CSV table of C-alpha atoms and ligand atoms in Angstrom, one decimal:
chain,number,residue,atom,x,y,z
A,1,MET,CA,84.8,116.5,23.4
A,2,ARG,CA,84.7,113.3,25.4
A,3,LYS,CA,88.3,112.1,27.2
A,4,LYS,CA,89.8,109.2,25.4
A,5,GLU,CA,89.2,106.0,27.5
A,6,LYS,CA,92.6,104.8,29.2
A,7,SER,CA,93.4,101.2,28.3
A,8,VAL,CA,93.6,98.9,31.0
A,9,VAL,CA,96.7,97.0,31.1
A,10,SER,CA,99.0,95.1,33.4
A,11,ILE,CA,102.6,96.1,33.3
A,12,PHE,CA,105.8,93.6,33.0
A,13,TRP,CA,108.7,95.9,34.3
A,14,PHE,CA,111.9,94.7,32.4
A,15,ARG,CA,115.1,95.1,34.4
A,16,ARG,CA,118.0,92.6,34.8
A,17,ASP,CA,116.1,90.3,32.4
A,18,LEU,CA,116.1,91.6,29.2
A,19,ARG,CA,114.6,88.7,27.1
A,20,LEU,CA,111.5,87.5,25.7
A,21,GLU,CA,112.2,83.9,26.5
A,22,ASP,CA,112.6,81.8,29.8
A,23,ASN,CA,111.6,84.8,31.9
A,24,ILE,CA,109.8,83.8,35.0
A,25,GLY,CA,108.0,87.4,35.9
A,26,LEU,CA,107.0,87.8,32.1
A,27,MET,CA,105.8,84.2,32.2
A,28,HIS,CA,103.6,85.1,35.3
A,29,ALA,CA,102.3,88.3,34.0
A,30,LEU,CA,101.2,86.8,30.7
A,31,ARG,CA,99.6,83.5,32.2
A,32,THR,CA,97.6,85.3,34.5
A,33,ARG,CA,96.5,88.7,32.9
A,34,GLU,CA,95.6,89.8,29.4
A,35,ASN,CA,96.9,93.1,27.8
A,36,VAL,CA,100.4,92.8,29.4
A,37,LEU,CA,102.3,96.0,28.4
A,38,PRO,CA,106.2,95.5,28.7
A,39,LEU,CA,108.0,98.8,30.1
A,40,PHE,CA,111.6,99.8,30.3
A,41,ILE,CA,113.0,102.6,32.3
A,42,PHE,CA,116.3,104.2,32.0
A,43,ASP,CA,116.9,105.0,35.6
A,44,PRO,CA,119.9,107.4,36.0
A,45,GLU,CA,120.6,105.9,39.2
A,46,VAL,CA,121.2,102.5,37.6
A,47,PHE,CA,122.9,104.0,34.4
A,48,GLN,CA,125.3,106.6,36.0
A,49,ARG,CA,126.7,109.3,33.6
A,50,ASP,CA,130.3,110.1,33.7
A,51,GLU,CA,131.4,113.6,32.9
A,52,ASN,CA,130.9,113.2,29.1
A,53,ASN,CA,127.1,111.7,29.9
A,54,GLY,CA,128.9,108.3,28.9
A,55,ASN,CA,128.0,105.0,30.4
A,56,VAL,CA,129.7,102.0,29.4
A,57,GLN,CA,126.5,99.9,29.6
A,58,VAL,CA,123.7,101.9,28.4
A,59,GLY,CA,124.4,101.4,24.5
A,60,PHE,CA,124.1,97.6,25.1
A,61,VAL,CA,120.9,97.9,26.9
A,62,TYR,CA,119.5,100.4,24.5
A,63,ASP,CA,120.3,98.1,21.3
A,64,THR,CA,118.9,95.2,23.4
A,65,ILE,CA,115.6,97.1,24.3
A,66,LEU,CA,115.1,98.1,20.4
A,67,GLY,CA,115.6,94.4,19.7
A,68,ILE,CA,112.8,93.5,22.1
A,69,LYS,CA,110.5,96.2,20.9
A,70,GLU,CA,111.1,95.1,17.3
A,71,LYS,CA,110.3,91.4,18.2
A,72,LEU,CA,107.1,92.8,20.1
A,73,GLU,CA,106.0,94.6,17.3
A,74,THR,CA,106.2,91.8,14.9
A,75,ILE,CA,103.2,90.1,17.1
A,76,GLY,CA,101.3,93.6,17.3
A,77,SER,CA,102.3,94.6,20.7
A,78,GLY,CA,105.1,97.3,21.6
A,79,LEU,CA,107.3,98.4,24.4
A,80,HIS,CA,107.0,101.5,26.6
A,81,VAL,CA,110.4,103.0,27.0
A,82,ALA,CA,110.9,105.8,29.7
A,83,VAL,CA,113.8,107.7,31.2
A,84,GLY,CA,113.7,109.1,34.9
A,85,LYS,CA,113.1,107.9,38.5
A,86,PRO,CA,110.8,104.9,38.3
A,87,LEU,CA,108.3,106.3,40.9
A,88,ASP,CA,108.0,109.2,38.6
A,89,VAL,CA,107.4,107.1,35.6
A,90,PHE,CA,104.9,105.1,37.4
A,91,LYS,CA,103.2,108.2,38.3
A,92,SER,CA,102.9,109.4,34.8
A,93,LEU,CA,101.9,106.1,33.5
A,94,MET,CA,98.9,106.4,35.6
A,95,ASP,CA,97.7,109.3,33.5
A,96,SER,CA,98.0,107.1,30.4
A,97,TYR,CA,96.8,103.5,31.3
A,98,HIS,CA,94.6,102.1,34.0
A,99,ILE,CA,96.9,99.8,35.5
A,100,PHE,CA,95.7,96.9,36.9
A,101,SER,CA,99.1,95.2,38.3
A,102,VAL,CA,102.7,95.3,37.7
A,103,TYR,CA,105.0,92.5,37.4
A,104,ALA,CA,108.8,92.4,37.7
A,105,ASN,CA,111.6,90.0,38.6
A,106,ARG,CA,113.3,90.7,41.9
A,107,GLU,CA,116.6,92.6,42.2
A,108,TYR,CA,118.9,92.5,45.3
A,109,GLU,CA,121.2,95.7,45.5
A,110,PRO,CA,120.4,98.2,48.4
A,111,TYR,CA,119.2,100.9,45.9
A,112,THR,CA,116.9,98.6,43.8
A,113,LEU,CA,115.5,97.1,47.0
A,114,GLN,CA,114.9,100.5,48.3
A,115,ARG,CA,113.3,101.6,44.7
A,116,ASP,CA,111.0,98.8,44.6
A,117,ASP,CA,109.7,99.3,48.2
A,118,GLU,CA,108.8,102.9,47.1
A,119,VAL,CA,107.2,101.8,43.8
A,120,ASP,CA,105.3,98.9,45.7
A,121,ALA,CA,104.1,101.4,48.5
A,122,PHE,CA,103.0,103.8,45.7
A,123,LEU,CA,101.2,101.3,43.7
A,124,ALA,CA,99.7,99.8,46.7
A,125,ASN,CA,98.0,103.2,47.3
A,126,GLN,CA,96.5,103.2,43.9
A,127,GLY,CA,95.2,99.8,44.4
A,128,VAL,CA,97.7,98.3,42.1
A,129,GLU,CA,99.2,94.9,42.9
A,130,PHE,CA,102.9,94.7,42.5
A,131,HIS,CA,104.1,90.9,41.9
A,132,THR,CA,107.7,90.1,42.0
A,133,TYR,CA,109.7,86.8,41.2
A,134,LYS,CA,113.0,85.1,41.6
A,135,ASP,CA,114.6,84.9,38.0
A,136,GLN,CA,118.1,86.2,38.0
A,137,VAL,CA,119.6,83.9,40.7
A,138,LEU,CA,119.0,80.2,41.3
A,139,PHE,CA,118.8,80.7,45.1
A,140,GLU,CA,117.7,83.8,46.9
A,141,GLN,CA,119.3,84.9,50.3
A,142,ASN,CA,117.0,82.8,52.4
A,143,GLU,CA,117.1,79.7,50.5
A,144,ILE,CA,120.7,78.7,51.4
A,145,VAL,CA,121.5,79.6,54.9
A,146,LYS,CA,123.1,77.7,57.9
A,147,ASP,CA,121.0,75.4,59.9
A,148,ASN,CA,120.8,78.2,62.4
A,149,GLY,CA,119.4,80.5,59.5
A,150,GLU,CA,122.6,82.6,59.5
A,151,PRO,CA,124.1,83.5,56.2
A,152,TYR,CA,127.1,81.7,54.9
A,153,THR,CA,130.2,83.7,54.5
A,154,VAL,CA,132.6,81.1,53.4
A,155,PHE,CA,132.1,80.2,49.9
A,156,THR,CA,133.2,76.5,50.0
A,157,ALA,CA,130.3,75.8,52.6
A,158,TYR,CA,127.8,77.7,50.6
A,159,LYS,CA,128.7,76.0,47.6
A,160,GLN,CA,128.3,72.6,49.1
A,161,ARG,CA,124.7,73.5,50.1
A,162,PHE,CA,124.1,75.1,47.0
A,163,LEU,CA,125.0,71.8,45.0
A,164,ARG,CA,123.0,69.6,47.5
A,165,LYS,CA,119.9,71.8,46.6
A,166,LEU,CA,120.5,72.4,43.0
A,167,ASN,CA,118.6,69.8,40.7
A,168,GLN,CA,117.5,69.9,37.0
A,169,SER,CA,113.7,70.9,37.6
A,170,MET,CA,115.4,74.3,38.8
A,171,VAL,CA,116.8,74.9,35.5
A,172,VAL,CA,113.8,74.1,33.3
A,173,PRO,CA,112.7,77.2,30.9
A,174,ALA,CA,109.9,79.4,31.7
A,175,PRO,CA,107.4,79.0,28.7
A,176,ILE,CA,106.5,82.3,27.2
A,177,SER,CA,105.3,82.0,23.6
A,178,LYS,CA,102.2,79.9,24.5
A,179,TYR,CA,100.9,83.1,26.3
A,180,ALA,CA,102.1,85.6,23.8
A,181,HIS,CA,98.4,86.3,22.8
A,182,ASN,CA,98.3,88.1,26.2
A,183,PHE,CA,100.7,91.0,25.2
A,184,PHE,CA,99.0,94.3,24.9
A,185,ARG,CA,97.9,95.3,21.3
A,186,THR,CA,99.2,98.7,20.5
A,187,THR,CA,100.6,100.7,17.7
A,188,PRO,CA,104.5,101.1,17.8
A,189,LEU,CA,105.3,103.3,20.9
A,190,PRO,CA,108.0,105.8,20.2
A,191,VAL,CA,111.4,105.3,21.9
A,192,PRO,CA,113.6,108.5,22.7
A,193,SER,CA,117.1,108.4,21.2
A,194,LEU,CA,120.0,107.9,23.8
A,195,GLU,CA,121.3,111.4,23.3
A,196,ILE,CA,117.5,112.9,24.2
A,197,MET,CA,117.8,110.8,27.4
A,198,GLY,CA,121.0,112.6,28.2
A,199,TYR,CA,123.4,109.8,27.2
A,200,SER,CA,126.3,109.4,25.1
A,201,ARG,CA,127.5,106.0,23.9
A,202,VAL,CA,130.7,104.6,24.9
A,203,GLU,CA,131.7,102.3,21.8
A,204,VAL,CA,133.1,98.7,23.2
A,205,PRO,CA,132.4,95.5,21.5
A,206,VAL,CA,129.8,93.2,22.7
A,207,PRO,CA,130.6,89.6,23.2
A,208,PRO,CA,128.5,87.1,21.4
A,209,ARG,CA,125.6,85.6,23.5
A,210,LYS,CA,126.9,81.9,23.0
A,211,LEU,CA,128.0,79.3,25.3
A,212,PRO,CA,129.5,76.5,23.0
A,213,ALA,CA,129.8,73.2,24.8
A,214,GLU,CA,133.4,72.9,23.6
A,215,LEU,CA,134.7,76.1,25.5
A,216,LEU,CA,132.8,74.5,28.6
A,217,LYS,CA,134.7,71.3,28.2
A,218,SER,CA,138.3,72.9,27.9
A,219,TYR,CA,137.2,75.7,30.7
A,220,GLU,CA,139.1,74.3,33.6
A,221,ALA,CA,142.2,73.7,31.5
A,222,ASP,CA,142.1,77.4,29.7
A,223,ARG,CA,140.3,79.7,31.9
A,224,ASP,CA,143.1,81.1,33.9
A,225,PHE,CA,145.4,82.0,30.5
A,226,PRO,CA,144.5,85.4,29.4
A,227,ALA,CA,145.8,84.9,25.8
A,228,ARG,CA,143.5,81.9,25.2
A,229,ASN,CA,140.0,82.3,24.5
A,230,GLY,CA,139.1,80.3,27.3
A,231,THR,CA,136.2,81.9,29.1
A,232,SER,CA,132.6,82.5,28.1
A,233,HIS,CA,132.6,86.6,28.0
A,234,LEU,CA,129.0,86.3,29.1
A,235,GLY,CA,129.3,88.7,32.1
A,236,VAL,CA,127.5,91.4,30.5
A,237,HIS,CA,124.6,89.0,29.2
A,238,LEU,CA,124.3,87.6,32.8
A,239,ARG,CA,124.3,91.1,34.4
A,240,PHE,CA,121.4,92.1,32.1
A,241,GLY,CA,119.3,88.8,31.7
A,242,THR,CA,120.1,88.7,27.9
A,243,VAL,CA,120.9,85.0,28.5
A,244,SER,CA,119.0,83.1,31.3
A,245,ILE,CA,120.8,81.8,34.5
A,246,ARG,CA,118.9,78.6,34.2
A,247,LYS,CA,120.0,78.0,30.5
A,248,VAL,CA,123.5,78.5,31.5
A,249,THR,CA,123.4,76.6,34.6
A,250,ALA,CA,121.7,73.5,32.7
A,251,LEU,CA,124.7,73.6,30.3
A,252,ALA,CA,127.5,74.0,33.2
A,253,MET,CA,125.8,71.0,34.8
A,254,GLN,CA,126.1,69.0,31.8
A,255,HIS,CA,129.8,70.0,30.8
A,256,SER,CA,131.8,71.8,33.4
A,257,GLU,CA,131.8,71.8,37.2
A,258,THR,CA,134.3,74.6,37.2
A,259,PHE,CA,132.1,76.7,35.2
A,260,LEU,CA,129.4,76.0,37.5
A,261,ASN,CA,131.4,77.0,40.3
A,262,GLU,CA,132.1,80.3,38.9
A,263,LEU,CA,128.0,80.6,38.5
A,264,ILE,CA,127.8,79.8,42.3
A,265,TRP,CA,130.5,82.6,43.0
A,266,ARG,CA,128.0,85.1,41.2
A,267,ASN,CA,125.2,84.0,43.3
A,268,PHE,CA,127.2,83.9,46.5
A,269,TYR,CA,128.2,87.6,46.1
A,270,SER,CA,124.5,88.8,45.2
A,271,VAL,CA,123.4,87.1,48.6
A,272,ILE,CA,126.4,88.7,50.3
A,273,LEU,CA,125.5,92.0,49.3
A,274,TRP,CA,121.6,91.4,50.3
A,275,PHE,CA,122.7,90.3,53.9
A,276,PHE,CA,125.5,92.8,54.4
A,277,PRO,CA,124.6,96.0,52.3
A,278,GLN,CA,127.2,97.9,54.1
A,279,VAL,CA,129.8,96.3,52.1
A,280,VAL,CA,129.1,99.1,49.3
A,281,HIS,CA,130.8,101.6,51.4
A,282,THR,CA,133.0,99.5,54.1
A,283,SER,CA,135.2,96.6,54.3
A,284,PHE,CA,133.4,93.4,55.2
A,285,LYS,CA,136.0,92.9,57.9
A,286,PRO,CA,136.3,96.4,59.7
A,287,ALA,CA,139.9,96.1,60.5
A,288,PHE,CA,140.6,96.7,56.8
A,289,ASP,CA,139.0,100.1,57.3
A,290,GLU,CA,141.8,101.0,59.6
A,291,ILE,CA,144.7,100.5,56.9
A,292,VAL,CA,146.5,104.0,56.4
A,293,TRP,CA,146.2,104.0,52.5
A,294,GLU,CA,149.0,105.9,50.4
A,295,ASN,CA,146.2,107.0,48.0
A,296,SER,CA,148.8,108.6,45.5
A,297,LYS,CA,146.8,110.4,42.8
A,298,GLU,CA,149.9,110.0,40.5
A,299,ASP,CA,150.2,106.2,41.0
A,300,PHE,CA,146.5,105.8,40.6
A,301,LYS,CA,146.5,107.5,37.2
A,302,ALA,CA,149.6,105.4,36.2
A,303,TRP,CA,147.4,102.3,37.1
A,304,CYS,CA,144.2,103.6,35.2
A,305,GLU,CA,146.3,104.1,32.1
A,306,GLY,CA,148.5,101.1,32.3
A,307,ARG,CA,151.8,102.7,33.0
A,308,THR,CA,153.1,100.8,36.0
A,309,GLY,CA,155.9,99.2,34.7
A,310,TYR,CA,154.4,95.7,35.4
A,311,PRO,CA,153.6,94.4,32.1
A,312,LEU,CA,150.6,92.0,33.1
A,313,VAL,CA,148.9,94.8,35.3
A,314,ASP,CA,149.6,97.3,32.3
A,315,ALA,CA,148.2,94.8,29.8
A,316,GLY,CA,145.0,94.2,32.0
A,317,MET,CA,144.3,97.9,32.4
A,318,ARG,CA,144.9,98.6,28.8
A,319,GLU,CA,142.5,95.8,27.7
A,320,LEU,CA,139.9,97.1,30.2
A,321,ASN,CA,140.4,100.8,28.8
A,322,ALA,CA,140.1,99.5,25.0
A,323,THR,CA,137.5,97.0,25.3
A,324,GLY,CA,135.3,97.3,28.6
A,325,TYR,CA,136.5,93.7,29.4
A,326,MET,CA,139.2,92.2,31.4
A,327,HIS,CA,140.3,88.6,32.2
A,328,ASN,CA,139.4,87.4,35.6
A,329,ARG,CA,142.9,86.4,36.4
A,330,VAL,CA,144.1,89.7,35.5
A,331,ARG,CA,141.3,91.3,37.3
A,332,MET,CA,142.6,89.7,40.4
A,333,VAL,CA,146.3,90.8,39.4
A,334,THR,CA,145.4,94.5,38.9
A,335,ALA,CA,143.2,94.6,41.8
A,336,SER,CA,145.9,93.3,44.1
A,337,PHE,CA,148.6,95.5,42.7
A,338,LEU,CA,146.4,98.6,43.4
A,339,CYS,CA,145.7,97.7,46.9
A,340,LYS,CA,148.9,96.0,48.1
A,341,HIS,CA,151.8,97.5,45.8
A,342,LEU,CA,150.5,101.0,45.7
A,343,LEU,CA,148.4,101.0,48.8
A,344,ILE,CA,145.5,102.7,47.0
A,345,ASP,CA,141.9,102.2,48.8
A,346,TRP,CA,140.2,99.5,47.0
A,347,ARG,CA,137.2,101.7,46.8
A,348,TRP,CA,139.1,103.8,44.0
A,349,GLY,CA,139.8,100.7,42.0
A,350,GLU,CA,136.3,99.4,42.5
A,351,ALA,CA,134.9,102.7,41.1
A,352,TYR,CA,137.2,102.7,38.2
A,353,PHE,CA,136.2,99.2,37.2
A,354,ALA,CA,132.6,100.1,37.7
A,355,ARG,CA,132.8,102.9,35.2
A,356,LYS,CA,134.8,100.8,32.6
A,357,LEU,CA,133.5,97.3,32.9
A,358,LEU,CA,130.8,96.2,30.2
A,359,ASP,CA,129.9,93.4,32.7
A,360,TYR,CA,129.9,95.8,35.8
A,361,ASP,CA,127.8,94.4,38.5
A,362,LEU,CA,127.7,95.8,42.1
A,363,ALA,CA,127.7,92.5,43.9
A,364,SER,CA,130.5,90.8,41.9
A,365,ASN,CA,132.5,93.9,41.5
A,366,ASN,CA,132.4,94.6,45.3
A,367,GLY,CA,133.1,91.0,46.0
A,368,GLY,CA,136.2,90.8,43.5
A,369,TRP,CA,137.7,93.9,44.9
A,370,GLN,CA,137.2,93.0,48.6
A,371,TRP,CA,138.6,89.7,47.8
A,372,ALA,CA,141.6,91.2,46.2
A,373,ALA,CA,142.1,93.7,49.0
A,374,GLY,CA,142.0,90.8,51.7
A,375,SER,CA,139.1,92.9,53.3
A,376,GLY,CA,136.2,90.6,52.0
A,377,ASN,CA,134.1,87.8,53.6
A,378,ASP,CA,136.0,84.9,52.1
A,379,ALA,CA,139.0,87.0,50.8
A,380,ALA,CA,142.8,86.0,49.9
A,381,PRO,CA,144.6,86.4,53.0
A,382,TYR,CA,146.1,89.8,53.3
A,383,PHE,CA,149.8,88.3,53.5
A,384,ARG,CA,149.4,86.6,50.3
A,385,VAL,CA,150.7,89.3,47.8
A,386,PHE,CA,150.7,88.4,44.1
A,387,ASN,CA,153.8,88.8,42.6
A,388,PRO,CA,152.8,90.3,39.1
A,389,GLU,CA,156.1,89.0,37.3
A,390,LEU,CA,155.5,85.5,38.5
A,391,GLN,CA,151.8,85.8,37.7
A,392,ALA,CA,152.8,86.9,34.2
A,393,LYS,CA,155.2,83.9,33.9
A,394,LYS,CA,152.6,81.3,35.1
A,395,PHE,CA,149.4,82.6,33.3
A,396,ASP,CA,151.0,84.3,30.2
A,397,PRO,CA,154.1,82.1,29.5
A,398,ASN,CA,154.6,83.0,26.0
A,399,GLY,CA,154.0,86.6,26.8
A,400,GLU,CA,151.1,86.7,24.0
A,401,TYR,CA,148.7,88.6,26.1
A,402,ILE,CA,151.4,91.1,27.2
A,403,ALA,CA,152.5,91.5,23.6
A,404,LYS,CA,149.1,92.3,22.5
A,405,TRP,CA,148.3,95.0,24.9
A,406,VAL,CA,151.9,96.3,25.7
A,407,PRO,CA,153.7,96.2,22.4
A,408,GLU,CA,156.4,98.4,23.5
A,409,TYR,CA,157.4,95.9,26.5
A,410,GLY,CA,161.0,95.2,26.3
A,411,THR,CA,162.0,98.4,24.4
A,412,ILE,CA,163.3,101.5,26.1
A,413,SER,CA,159.8,103.4,25.7
A,414,TYR,CA,158.3,101.0,28.6
A,415,PRO,CA,158.3,102.6,31.8
A,416,LYS,CA,160.6,101.3,34.5
A,417,PRO,CA,158.6,99.7,37.6
A,418,ILE,CA,156.6,102.4,39.6
A,419,ILE,CA,157.6,100.5,42.5
A,420,VAL,CA,160.0,97.5,43.4
A,421,HIS,CA,158.0,94.5,44.1
A,422,ALA,CA,160.0,93.2,47.2
A,423,GLU,CA,159.8,96.7,48.8
A,424,ALA,CA,156.1,97.0,47.8
A,425,ARG,CA,155.3,93.7,49.5
A,426,LYS,CA,157.2,94.7,52.8
A,427,ARG,CA,155.5,97.8,53.0
A,428,ALA,CA,152.0,96.3,52.4
A,429,LEU,CA,152.7,93.6,54.9
A,430,ALA,CA,153.5,96.1,57.7
A,431,ARG,CA,150.8,98.4,56.7
A,432,TYR,CA,148.0,95.7,56.7
A,433,ALA,CA,149.5,94.3,59.9
A,434,GLU,CA,149.2,97.5,61.7
A,435,ALA,CA,145.7,97.8,60.8
A,436,VAL,CA,144.7,94.2,62.0
A,437,LYS,CA,146.7,94.8,65.1
A,438,ALA,CA,144.9,98.3,66.0
A,439,LYS,CA,141.5,96.6,65.6
A,440,ALA,CA,142.4,93.3,67.4
B,1,FAD,C1,138.5,92.8,41.0
B,1,FAD,C2,137.3,92.2,40.4
B,1,FAD,C3,136.4,92.8,39.8
B,1,FAD,C4,135.2,91.9,39.1
B,1,FAD,N1,134.1,92.8,38.8
B,1,FAD,C5,133.2,91.9,38.1
B,1,FAD,C6,132.0,92.7,37.6
B,1,FAD,O1,131.8,93.9,37.8
B,1,FAD,N2,131.1,91.9,37.2
B,1,FAD,C7,131.0,90.6,36.9
B,1,FAD,O2,130.2,89.8,36.3
B,1,FAD,N3,132.2,90.0,37.4
B,1,FAD,C8,133.0,90.6,38.1
B,1,FAD,N4,134.3,89.8,38.4
B,1,FAD,C9,134.1,88.4,38.5
B,1,FAD,C10,134.9,87.9,37.1
B,1,FAD,O3,136.4,88.4,36.8
B,1,FAD,C11,134.2,88.1,35.9
B,1,FAD,O4,132.8,87.8,36.1
B,1,FAD,C12,134.6,87.2,34.9
B,1,FAD,O5,136.1,87.9,34.3
B,1,FAD,C13,133.8,87.8,33.6
B,1,FAD,O6,134.3,87.2,32.2
B,1,FAD,P1,133.5,85.7,31.6
B,1,FAD,O7,132.1,86.0,31.2
B,1,FAD,O8,134.3,85.5,30.6
B,1,FAD,O9,133.7,84.7,32.9
B,1,FAD,P2,133.4,83.3,32.9
B,1,FAD,O10,135.0,82.9,33.5
B,1,FAD,O11,133.2,82.9,31.6
B,1,FAD,O12,132.5,82.8,33.9
B,1,FAD,C14,131.0,82.9,33.7
B,1,FAD,C15,130.4,83.8,34.3
B,1,FAD,O13,130.4,83.4,36.0
B,1,FAD,C16,130.4,84.5,36.7
B,1,FAD,N5,131.7,84.6,37.2
B,1,FAD,C17,132.7,84.2,37.0
B,1,FAD,N6,133.8,84.5,37.8
B,1,FAD,C18,133.2,85.2,38.8
B,1,FAD,C19,133.6,85.6,40.1
B,1,FAD,N7,134.8,85.5,40.6
B,1,FAD,N8,132.7,86.3,40.8
B,1,FAD,C20,131.3,86.3,40.5
B,1,FAD,N9,130.9,86.0,39.4
B,1,FAD,C21,131.7,85.2,38.7
B,1,FAD,C22,130.0,85.6,35.8
B,1,FAD,O14,128.9,86.0,35.8
B,1,FAD,C23,130.7,85.2,34.5
B,1,FAD,O15,130.1,85.9,33.2
B,1,FAD,C24,135.4,90.6,39.1
B,1,FAD,C25,136.4,89.9,39.6
B,1,FAD,C26,137.5,90.7,40.3
B,1,FAD,C27,138.8,90.1,40.9
């Protein structure tokens, strides 16, 4: 019997860009090649499993992938879905297809950079070109640096340069539909279920993929109040590219400087991680790794479960546990409370957020935690210790957010504070000062 001829295809590898519109890498693939076969890989290193095989993000990604597959099938194409180490997936794809070239949008985390280098080397060895593009950020690492080529580590200076370089031409959408005839024609391809891939779904609500102009117009006034619906909840969509950063930035440029500022923080943290990959494990400022933490497991458990006796902290943790989301102001307060009041290593909190947040993103989560701990590149000064009660008065003045998540607050069933604020503050200041002095 004659062996079946392998189809000649070019691959477009979806990663943090899960959309069929305004996708730079996909546009390049379709514009340059015919028979473009889209691919998605559930990489266990990106979607880490907890002890119950759960991963809070994997269900969202799975559903998004199915949506893309369905759309591709309506135009006679399909999506190849695989699970495993990308290098192994490419090796086995070589058995099924004659791969001409591979296209993808660039990623910037230490693991993904290394993964792409490995895939690139393998493909090059097989005579296959690997083309990558900028898509998930507006400016890559080397595009916004100081005059001497060094990275910015202070946000304000970075932002000023960013704004000077940003212009309308950078947020124009990349056209896809006019090249859609170049998708590979195929009968529908099978997709393994999440269970077969070894995952169990963690049910959390998925925020809508919308950014109303009204929200942007009142963003500056509302964004710090967790009881108001004042922020976009687009975090998960920006994380996985189910919205385009160009589209969101164009809207921000039109309606809200403050919102644009937040998008710049996102870009900034991505660049910080690229320049300083050591931040994944160590404090940006080495002195902060000298802090002698208390690391009480009991206190950590109380914090995780929202039982610290500080209602804003508890409300935030309960919101996170129940929904996979926590408001930014409350992220700052809960994170500061863990590091400073409880003297627990920021890495414990970072890992807990990574496991629970639907919008978890290594660069922003690490940046946020190091900011709160005081150890980051442009962090809150260590001697500024948030007072969780004052924060509650200021940002939840009517107690609505607290009432929603901590209904027993004010009754005898609500726990007493785990630690007295004034004492905790004094202890934190002393412990931090010792570390800074030791390294001076
Ligand atoms: C301790 C801590 C941990 C955090 N962990 C994450 C994380 O894992 N993933 C994540 O996307 N953000 C993280 N943030 C930043 C911020 O809290 C979230 O981006 C924001 O709360 C998401 O809600 P939203 O989409 O409604 O935000 P909006 O206020 O509507 O902001 C719009 C978008 O801008 C970006 N953004 C806003 N604020 C920041 C910021 N401070 N840093 C970086 N990007 C920002 C996000 O992409 C966000 O979706 C963290 C902050 C702290 C203090």
